[in-house]
Coordinates of C-alpha atoms in Angstrom, one line a residue:
Chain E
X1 CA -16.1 19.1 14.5
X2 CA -17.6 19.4 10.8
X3 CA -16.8 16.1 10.4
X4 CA -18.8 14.9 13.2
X5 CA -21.7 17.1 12.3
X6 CA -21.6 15.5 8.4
X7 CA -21.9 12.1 10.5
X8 CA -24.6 13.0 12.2
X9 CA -26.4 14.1 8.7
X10 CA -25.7 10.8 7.3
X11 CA -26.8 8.8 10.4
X12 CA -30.7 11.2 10.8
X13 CA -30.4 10.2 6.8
X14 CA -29.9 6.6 7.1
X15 CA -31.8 6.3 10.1
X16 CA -35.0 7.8 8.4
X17 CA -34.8 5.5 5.6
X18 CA -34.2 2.4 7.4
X19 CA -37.0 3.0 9.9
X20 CA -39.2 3.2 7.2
X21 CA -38.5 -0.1 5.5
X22 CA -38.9 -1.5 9.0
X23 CA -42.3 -0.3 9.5
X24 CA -43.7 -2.6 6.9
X25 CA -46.1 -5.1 8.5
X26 CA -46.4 -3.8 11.4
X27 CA -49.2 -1.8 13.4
X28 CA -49.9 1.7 12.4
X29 CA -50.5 2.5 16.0
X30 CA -47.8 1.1 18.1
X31 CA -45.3 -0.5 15.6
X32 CA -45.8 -4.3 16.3
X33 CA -45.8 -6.7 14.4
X34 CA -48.9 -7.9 13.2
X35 CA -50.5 -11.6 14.1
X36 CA -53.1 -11.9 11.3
X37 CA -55.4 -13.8 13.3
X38 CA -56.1 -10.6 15.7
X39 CA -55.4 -7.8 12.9
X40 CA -58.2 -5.4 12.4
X41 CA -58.1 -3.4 9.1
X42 CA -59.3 0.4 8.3
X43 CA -60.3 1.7 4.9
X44 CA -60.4 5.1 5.0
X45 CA -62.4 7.7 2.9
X46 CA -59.4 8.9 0.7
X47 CA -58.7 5.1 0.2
X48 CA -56.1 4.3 2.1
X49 CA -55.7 1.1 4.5
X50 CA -54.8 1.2 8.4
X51 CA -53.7 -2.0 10.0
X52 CA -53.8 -3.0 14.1
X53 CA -52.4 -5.9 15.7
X54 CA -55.0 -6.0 18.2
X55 CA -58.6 -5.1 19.2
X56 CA -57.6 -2.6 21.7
X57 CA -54.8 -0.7 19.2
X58 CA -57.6 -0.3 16.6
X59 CA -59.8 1.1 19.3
X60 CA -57.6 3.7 20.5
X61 CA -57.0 5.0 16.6
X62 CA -60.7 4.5 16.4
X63 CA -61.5 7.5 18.6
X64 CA -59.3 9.8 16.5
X65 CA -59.8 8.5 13.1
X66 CA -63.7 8.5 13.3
X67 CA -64.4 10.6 11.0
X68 CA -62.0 9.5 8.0
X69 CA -63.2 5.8 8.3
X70 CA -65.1 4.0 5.5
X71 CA -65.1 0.5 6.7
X72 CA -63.9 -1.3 9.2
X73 CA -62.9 -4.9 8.5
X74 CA -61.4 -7.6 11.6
X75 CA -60.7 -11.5 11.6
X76 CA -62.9 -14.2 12.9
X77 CA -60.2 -15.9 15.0
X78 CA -61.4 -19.6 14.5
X79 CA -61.1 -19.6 10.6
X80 CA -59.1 -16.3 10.1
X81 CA -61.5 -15.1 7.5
X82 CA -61.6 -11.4 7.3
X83 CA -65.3 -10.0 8.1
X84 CA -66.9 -6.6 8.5
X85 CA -66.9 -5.5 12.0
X86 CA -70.5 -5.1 11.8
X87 CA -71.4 -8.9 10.9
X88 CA -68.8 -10.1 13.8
X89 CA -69.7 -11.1 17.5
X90 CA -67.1 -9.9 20.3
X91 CA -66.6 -11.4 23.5
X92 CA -64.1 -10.7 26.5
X93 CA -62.9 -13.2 28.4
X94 CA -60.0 -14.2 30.7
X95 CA -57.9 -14.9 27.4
X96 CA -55.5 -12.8 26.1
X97 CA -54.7 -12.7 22.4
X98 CA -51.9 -10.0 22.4
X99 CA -50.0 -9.6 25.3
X100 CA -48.6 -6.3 25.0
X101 CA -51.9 -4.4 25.1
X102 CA -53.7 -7.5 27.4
X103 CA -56.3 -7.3 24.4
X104 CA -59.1 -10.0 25.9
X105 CA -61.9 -9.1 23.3
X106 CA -62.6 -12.1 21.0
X107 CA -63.9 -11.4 17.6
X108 CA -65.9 -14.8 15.7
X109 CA -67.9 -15.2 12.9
X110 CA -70.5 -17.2 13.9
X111 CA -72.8 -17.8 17.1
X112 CA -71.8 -21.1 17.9
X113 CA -67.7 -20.6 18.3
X114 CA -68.2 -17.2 19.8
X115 CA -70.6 -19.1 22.8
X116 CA -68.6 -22.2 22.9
X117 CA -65.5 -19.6 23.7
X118 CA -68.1 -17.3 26.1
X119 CA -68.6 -20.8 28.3
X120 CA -65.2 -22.3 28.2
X121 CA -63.2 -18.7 29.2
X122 CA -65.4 -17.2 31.3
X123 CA -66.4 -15.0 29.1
X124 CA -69.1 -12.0 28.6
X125 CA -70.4 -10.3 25.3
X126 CA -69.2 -6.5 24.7
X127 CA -70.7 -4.6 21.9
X128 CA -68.6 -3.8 18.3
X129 CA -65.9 -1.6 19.4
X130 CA -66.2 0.6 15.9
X131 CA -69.1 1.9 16.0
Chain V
X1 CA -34.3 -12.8 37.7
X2 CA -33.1 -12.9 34.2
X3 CA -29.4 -13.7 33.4
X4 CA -27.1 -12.0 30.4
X5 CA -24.3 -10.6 30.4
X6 CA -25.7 -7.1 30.9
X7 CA -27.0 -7.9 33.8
X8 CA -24.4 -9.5 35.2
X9 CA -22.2 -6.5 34.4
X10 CA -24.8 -4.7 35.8
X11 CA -24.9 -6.6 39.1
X12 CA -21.1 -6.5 39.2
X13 CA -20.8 -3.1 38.6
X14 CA -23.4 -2.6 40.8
X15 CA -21.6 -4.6 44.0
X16 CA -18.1 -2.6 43.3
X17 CA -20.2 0.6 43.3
X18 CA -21.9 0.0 46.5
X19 CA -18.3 -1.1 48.2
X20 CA -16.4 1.8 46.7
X21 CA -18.9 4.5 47.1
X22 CA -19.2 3.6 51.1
X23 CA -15.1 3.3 51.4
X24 CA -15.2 6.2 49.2
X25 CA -18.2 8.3 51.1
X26 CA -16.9 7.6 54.2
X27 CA -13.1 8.4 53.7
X28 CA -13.8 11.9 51.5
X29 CA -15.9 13.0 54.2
X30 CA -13.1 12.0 56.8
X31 CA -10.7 14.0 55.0
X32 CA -12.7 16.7 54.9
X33 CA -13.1 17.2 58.4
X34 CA -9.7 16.9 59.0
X35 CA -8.6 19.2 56.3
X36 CA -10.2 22.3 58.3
X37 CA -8.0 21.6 60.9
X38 CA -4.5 23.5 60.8
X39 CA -1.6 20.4 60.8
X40 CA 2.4 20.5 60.2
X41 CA 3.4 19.4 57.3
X42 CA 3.9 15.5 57.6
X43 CA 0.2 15.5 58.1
X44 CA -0.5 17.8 55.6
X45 CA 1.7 15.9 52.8
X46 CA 0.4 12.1 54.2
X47 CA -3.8 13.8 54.1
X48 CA -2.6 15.0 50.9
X49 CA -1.8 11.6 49.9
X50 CA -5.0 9.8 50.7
X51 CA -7.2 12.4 49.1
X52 CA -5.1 11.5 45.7
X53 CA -5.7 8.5 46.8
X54 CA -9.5 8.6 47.3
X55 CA -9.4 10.5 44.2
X56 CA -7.9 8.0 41.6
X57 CA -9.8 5.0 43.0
X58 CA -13.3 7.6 42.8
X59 CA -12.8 9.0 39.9
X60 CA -12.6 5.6 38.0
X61 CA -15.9 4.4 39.9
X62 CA -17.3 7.6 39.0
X63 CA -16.8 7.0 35.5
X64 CA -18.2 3.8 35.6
X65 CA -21.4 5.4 37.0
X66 CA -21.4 7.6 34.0
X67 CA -21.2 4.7 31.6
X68 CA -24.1 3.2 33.8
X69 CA -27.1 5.3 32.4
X70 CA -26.7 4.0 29.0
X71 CA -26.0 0.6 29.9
X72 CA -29.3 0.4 32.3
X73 CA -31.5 0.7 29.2
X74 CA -29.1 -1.4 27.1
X75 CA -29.7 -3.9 29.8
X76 CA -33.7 -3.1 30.2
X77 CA -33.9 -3.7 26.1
X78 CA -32.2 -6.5 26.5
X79 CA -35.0 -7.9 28.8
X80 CA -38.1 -7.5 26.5
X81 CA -38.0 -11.0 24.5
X82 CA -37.9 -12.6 28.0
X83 CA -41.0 -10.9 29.3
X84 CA -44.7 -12.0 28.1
X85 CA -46.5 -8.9 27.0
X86 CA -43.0 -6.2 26.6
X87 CA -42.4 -4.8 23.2
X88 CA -40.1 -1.9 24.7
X89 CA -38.4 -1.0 27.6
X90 CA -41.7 0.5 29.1
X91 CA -43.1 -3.4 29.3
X92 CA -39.6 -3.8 31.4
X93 CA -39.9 -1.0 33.3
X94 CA -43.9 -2.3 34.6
X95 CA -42.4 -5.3 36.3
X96 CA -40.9 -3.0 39.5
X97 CA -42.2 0.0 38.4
X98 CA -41.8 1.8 41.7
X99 CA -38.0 1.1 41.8
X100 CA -37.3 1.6 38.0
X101 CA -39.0 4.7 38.2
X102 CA -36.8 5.4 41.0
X103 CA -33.5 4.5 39.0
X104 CA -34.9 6.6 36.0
X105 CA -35.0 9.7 38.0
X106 CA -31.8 9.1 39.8
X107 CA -29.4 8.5 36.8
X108 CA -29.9 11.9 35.2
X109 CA -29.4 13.6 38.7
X110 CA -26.5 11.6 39.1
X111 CA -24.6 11.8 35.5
X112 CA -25.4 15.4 36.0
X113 CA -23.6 15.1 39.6
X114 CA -20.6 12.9 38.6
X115 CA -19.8 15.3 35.2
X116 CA -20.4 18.1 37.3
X117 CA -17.3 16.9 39.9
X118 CA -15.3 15.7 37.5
X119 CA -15.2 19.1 35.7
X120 CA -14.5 20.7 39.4
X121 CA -11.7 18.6 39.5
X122 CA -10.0 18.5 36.6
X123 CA -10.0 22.6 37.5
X124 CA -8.6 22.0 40.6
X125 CA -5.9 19.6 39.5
X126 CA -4.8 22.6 36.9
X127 CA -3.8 24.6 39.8
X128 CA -0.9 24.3 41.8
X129 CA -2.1 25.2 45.9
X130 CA -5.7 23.0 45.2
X131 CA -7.8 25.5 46.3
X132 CA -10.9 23.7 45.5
X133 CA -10.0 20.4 48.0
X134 CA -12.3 20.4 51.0
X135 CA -15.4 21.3 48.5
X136 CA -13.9 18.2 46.2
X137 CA -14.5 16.0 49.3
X138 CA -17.8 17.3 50.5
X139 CA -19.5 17.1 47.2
X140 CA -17.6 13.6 46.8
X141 CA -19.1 12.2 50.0
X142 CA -22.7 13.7 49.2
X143 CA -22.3 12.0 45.4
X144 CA -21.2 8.7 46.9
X145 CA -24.5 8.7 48.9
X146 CA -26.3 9.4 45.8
X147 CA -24.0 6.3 43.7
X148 CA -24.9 3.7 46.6
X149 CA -28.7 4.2 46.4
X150 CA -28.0 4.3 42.6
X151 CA -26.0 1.0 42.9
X152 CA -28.3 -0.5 45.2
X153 CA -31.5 -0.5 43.1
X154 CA -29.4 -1.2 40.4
X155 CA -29.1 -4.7 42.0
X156 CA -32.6 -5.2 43.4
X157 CA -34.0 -4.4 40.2
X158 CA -31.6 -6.9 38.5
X159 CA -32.4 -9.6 40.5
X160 CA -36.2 -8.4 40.9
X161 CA -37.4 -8.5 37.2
X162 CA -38.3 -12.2 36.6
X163 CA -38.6 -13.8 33.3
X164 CA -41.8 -14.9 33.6
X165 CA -43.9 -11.7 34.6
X166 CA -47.0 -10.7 32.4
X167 CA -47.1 -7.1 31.9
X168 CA -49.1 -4.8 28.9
X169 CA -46.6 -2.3 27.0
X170 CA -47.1 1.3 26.8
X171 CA -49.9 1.2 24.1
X172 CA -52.1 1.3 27.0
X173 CA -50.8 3.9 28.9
X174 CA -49.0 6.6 26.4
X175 CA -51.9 6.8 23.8
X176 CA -55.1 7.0 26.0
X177 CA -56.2 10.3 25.0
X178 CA -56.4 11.5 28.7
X179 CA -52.6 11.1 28.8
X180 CA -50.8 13.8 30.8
X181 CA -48.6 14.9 28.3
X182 CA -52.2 15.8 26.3
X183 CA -53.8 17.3 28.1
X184 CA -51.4 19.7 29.4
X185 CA -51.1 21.4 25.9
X186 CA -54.2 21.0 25.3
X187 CA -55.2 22.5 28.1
X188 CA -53.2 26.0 26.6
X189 CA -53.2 25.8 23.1
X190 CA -56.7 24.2 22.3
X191 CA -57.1 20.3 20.8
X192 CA -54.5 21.3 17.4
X193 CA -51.9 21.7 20.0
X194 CA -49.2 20.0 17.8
X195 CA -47.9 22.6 16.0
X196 CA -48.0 25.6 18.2
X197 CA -46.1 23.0 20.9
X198 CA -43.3 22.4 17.9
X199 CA -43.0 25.8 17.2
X200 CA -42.6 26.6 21.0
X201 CA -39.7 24.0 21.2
X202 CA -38.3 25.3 18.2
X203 CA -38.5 29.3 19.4
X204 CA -36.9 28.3 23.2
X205 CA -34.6 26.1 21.9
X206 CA -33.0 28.7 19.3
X207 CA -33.1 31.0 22.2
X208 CA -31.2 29.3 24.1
X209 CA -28.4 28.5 21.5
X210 CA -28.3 32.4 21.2
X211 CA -28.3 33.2 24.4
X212 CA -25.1 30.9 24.6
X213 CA -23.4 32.4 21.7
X214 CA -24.1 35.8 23.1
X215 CA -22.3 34.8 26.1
X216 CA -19.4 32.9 24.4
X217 CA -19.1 35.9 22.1
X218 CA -18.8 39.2 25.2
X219 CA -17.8 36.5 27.5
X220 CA -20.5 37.2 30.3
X221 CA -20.0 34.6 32.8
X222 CA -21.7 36.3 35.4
X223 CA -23.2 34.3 38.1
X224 CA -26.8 35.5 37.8
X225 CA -26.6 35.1 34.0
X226 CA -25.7 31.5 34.3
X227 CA -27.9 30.5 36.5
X228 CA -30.7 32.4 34.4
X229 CA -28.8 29.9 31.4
X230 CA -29.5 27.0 33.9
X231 CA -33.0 27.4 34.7
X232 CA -34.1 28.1 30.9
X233 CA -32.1 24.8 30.0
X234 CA -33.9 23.0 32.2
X235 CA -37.6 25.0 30.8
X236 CA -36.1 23.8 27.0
X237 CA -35.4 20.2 28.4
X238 CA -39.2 19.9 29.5
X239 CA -40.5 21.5 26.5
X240 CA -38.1 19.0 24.4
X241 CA -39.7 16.2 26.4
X242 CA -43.1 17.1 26.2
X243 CA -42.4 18.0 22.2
X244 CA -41.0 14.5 21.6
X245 CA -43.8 12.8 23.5
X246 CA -46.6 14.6 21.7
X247 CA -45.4 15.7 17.9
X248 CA -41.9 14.2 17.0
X249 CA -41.6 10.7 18.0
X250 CA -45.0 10.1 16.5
X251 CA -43.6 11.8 13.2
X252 CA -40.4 10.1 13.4
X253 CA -41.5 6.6 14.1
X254 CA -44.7 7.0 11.4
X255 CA -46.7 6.2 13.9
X256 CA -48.9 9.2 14.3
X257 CA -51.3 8.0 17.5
X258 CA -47.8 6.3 19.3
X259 CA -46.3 8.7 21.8
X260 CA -44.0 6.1 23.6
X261 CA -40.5 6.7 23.6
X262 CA -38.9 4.2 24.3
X263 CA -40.5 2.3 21.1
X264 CA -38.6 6.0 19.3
X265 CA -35.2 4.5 20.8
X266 CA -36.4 0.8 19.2
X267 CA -37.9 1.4 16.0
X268 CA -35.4 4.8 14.7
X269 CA -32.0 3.9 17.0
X270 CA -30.2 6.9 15.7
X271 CA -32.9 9.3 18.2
X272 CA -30.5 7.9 20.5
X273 CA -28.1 9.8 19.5
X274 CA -30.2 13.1 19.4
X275 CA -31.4 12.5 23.0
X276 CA -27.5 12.1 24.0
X277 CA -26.8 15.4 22.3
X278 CA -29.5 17.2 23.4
X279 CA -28.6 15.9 27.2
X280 CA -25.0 16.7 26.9
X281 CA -25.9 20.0 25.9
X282 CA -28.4 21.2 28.4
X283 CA -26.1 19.1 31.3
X284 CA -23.3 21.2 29.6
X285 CA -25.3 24.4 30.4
X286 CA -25.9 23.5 33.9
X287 CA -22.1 22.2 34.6
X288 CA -21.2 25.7 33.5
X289 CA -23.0 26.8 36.1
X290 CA -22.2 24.8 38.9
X291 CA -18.2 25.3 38.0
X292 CA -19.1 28.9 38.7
X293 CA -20.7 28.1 41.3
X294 CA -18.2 26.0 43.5
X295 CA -15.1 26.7 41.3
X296 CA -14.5 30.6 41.9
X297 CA -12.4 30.4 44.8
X298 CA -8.2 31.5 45.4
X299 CA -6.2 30.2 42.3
X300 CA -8.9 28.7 40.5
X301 CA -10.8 31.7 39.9
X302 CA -7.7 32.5 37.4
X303 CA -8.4 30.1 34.4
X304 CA -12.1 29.4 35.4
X305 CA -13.1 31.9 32.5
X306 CA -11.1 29.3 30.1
X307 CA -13.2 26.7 32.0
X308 CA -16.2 28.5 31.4
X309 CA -15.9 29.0 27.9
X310 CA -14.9 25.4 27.1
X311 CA -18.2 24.4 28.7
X312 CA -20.4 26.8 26.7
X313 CA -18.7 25.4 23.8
X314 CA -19.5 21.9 24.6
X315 CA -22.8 23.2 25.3
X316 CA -23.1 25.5 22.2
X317 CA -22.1 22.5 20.0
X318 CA -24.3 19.1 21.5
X319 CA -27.6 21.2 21.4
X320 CA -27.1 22.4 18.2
X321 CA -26.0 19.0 16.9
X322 CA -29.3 17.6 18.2
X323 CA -31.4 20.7 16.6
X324 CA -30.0 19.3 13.0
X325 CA -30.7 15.7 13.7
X326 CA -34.4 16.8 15.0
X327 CA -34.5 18.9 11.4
X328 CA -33.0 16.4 9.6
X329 CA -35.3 13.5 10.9
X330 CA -38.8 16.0 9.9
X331 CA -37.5 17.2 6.1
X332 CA -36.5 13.6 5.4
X333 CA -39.9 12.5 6.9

């Protein structure tokens, strides 16, 4: 019986430490890994940096991480250049990016790929997310 | 439908299940009927022989059922690369989620069931008159009912889940802040509900292991106490649930806004382990009441206390094994 119980010690032990090298990479709000294209990045007051693999992961943290949020940085999905969530243009259309979370919102950089996407998909425009 | 070897054992367990629990059904509740009924004793020694019979051929199926809970999930997990939008079981279980649900709520009942019989009969099978026989067979046929529904879903769901379904994960449905398992607490102990739920767990929990010990140590297997053991299992079970949901598996995966957990079982495997302690234990609690209950009759009443205190034991030991992996999993965090 001890024995088993020291086995079970050793396995929470081991099982701790190897979740936590797994957890590299990977969203801070559901675990999965992340597809740079659609990641969305936090920068929080006390400087540390929150990473989503989607749109609709970062909004759900959003809502209870308001208040410790400095900036909010996503990625223009036609170049993959990171932007500030204020200077992008989000649109929703019948195309998902990340199927786990059926995230349709499109984030682009500019006017013209964010409109080309709107008239091809079907799409609408929805306002920033994080704000 | 998606072929592997799990569910193909799955499908082939399920089809001998189906066959064995009708025969099985059928013939226990045969024998019971005729069992009532006074006969000489070339009747009695041949309707002796084909309840062994029943028995052997039962007990193995029975067993197999028990090995089935685990191996449904081990089969659901294995599904997830095969269907767009799954990252855990939950994205499985939203392809049929009327049946799964179903099957979810079934296998505990019937694990609980199956170990509950199986302890009645291993008591009965000490004895040498087998007092316990006709209630053997009744329960039998009522658990075989329960196994064919079991063994049935387990089939349409097999061949209902189809590689190519689109479902979203639980990201969707277990962190939206209007979540059930929320707003409940929150509801009683205000929007910092985490730690007063943890501490809630932690107090009935305890309780419980000391209510056991009390009754292992002045050997109070009284009915009323028992059941009183049973009921505030089950309370510690939902409280365990809800705790896990809202505070631990958020802690334990470092994922504080994720309260999924099946993504627990995925990304920190060993809470497997806990979550099979912590269910052997509280089953353990409720077996040791239900042996009570249908056990204490003619020569069985003689070594039930034995029985009994094995039970508690069992009990005594599984819940606190999964209190120090809980423990162990928050210090190390």
């Amino acid at each position: 019986m001890a024995l088993f119980v020291i086995l079970v010690v050793i396995s929470s032990a081991l099982g701790c430490q190897g979740e936590r090298k797994s957890m590299e990479g990977r969203c801070d709000d559901d675990g999965v890994k992340i597809e740079p294209l659609y990641a969305v990045y936090f920068t929080l007051r006390d400087g540390t940096e929150k990473k989503f693999c989607s749109i609709a992961c970062a909004s759900l943290s959003f809502s209870e991480l308001r208040g410790r949020i400095k900036e909010v940085i996503v990625v223009d999905e036609r170049s993959g250049i990171k932007i500030h969530a204020v200077q992008a243009l989000y649109v929703e259309s019948e195309v998902v990016t990340v199927p786990h979370v059926k995230n349709r919102i499109h984030v682009f950089g500019s006017r013209e790929d964010a409109i080309k996407h709107l008239d091809r998909f079907s799409g609408k425009w929805v306002d920033n997310p994080f704000q | 439908m998606i072929l592997n070897a799990l569910s193909i054992t799955m499908i082939f367990i399920g089809a001998l299940s189906v066959l064995l629990a009708i025969w099985g059904g059928i013939s226990s509740l045969i024998l019971y009927r005729k069992w009532k009924r006074p006969s000489g004793p070339e009747e009695r020694t041949s309707l002796e022989d084909r309840s062994y019979l029943v028995f052997l051929i039962m007990v193995i199926v029975l067993l197999i059922r028990l090995i089935n809970w685990p191996l449904f999930y081990v089969t659901l997990q294995s599904f997830i690369s095969d269907i767009e939008g799954a990252m855990c079981i939950f994205g499985v279980t939203q392809v049929k989620p009327g049946l799964t649900r179903l099957l979810e709520f079934l296998k505990p009942i019937i694990f609980f069931l199956i170990g509950g019989w199986l302890i009645l009969n291993h008591l009965d099978r000490a004895t040498k008159t087998s007092p316990l026989m006709r209630r053997k067979l009744l329960l039998l046929s009522i658990i075989s009912l329960f196994v064919l529904v079991d063994s049935l879903g387990d089939i349409l769901l097999m061949i209902g889940i189809t590689p190519e379904s689109l479902v979203s994960c639980c990201t969707t449905v277990t962190d939206i802040l209007n979540r059930p398992t929320r707003t409940t607490p929150v509801s009683i102990f205000g929007p910092e509900y985490g730690r007063p739920l943890q501490t809630l767990y932690f107090i009935t929990h305890l309780v419980l292991l000391g209510f056991i010990g009390a009754n292992l140590k002045f050997r109070i297997f009284r009915r009323s106490v028992l059941g009183f053991l049973f009921l505030f299992s089950i309370l510690n079970a939902s409280l365990f649930l809800l705790s896990q949901i809202e505070v631990f598996a958020p802690a334990m995966m470092h994922l504080p806004f994720h309260h999924c957990l099946y993504c627990l079982w995925q990304y920190v495997p060993d809470s497997i382990l806990l979550f099979g302690f912590f269910s052997l234990g509280t089953f353990s609690v409720g077996w040791g009441f239900t042996t009570d209950l249908f056990g204490k009759i003619g020569e069985a009443t003689d070594s039930l206390p034995s029985y009994l205190r094995n039970i508690y034991w069992f009990a005594f030991f599984f819940l606190s094994a999964a209190l120090v992996m809980l423990i162990i999993h928050l210090l190390v965090d």
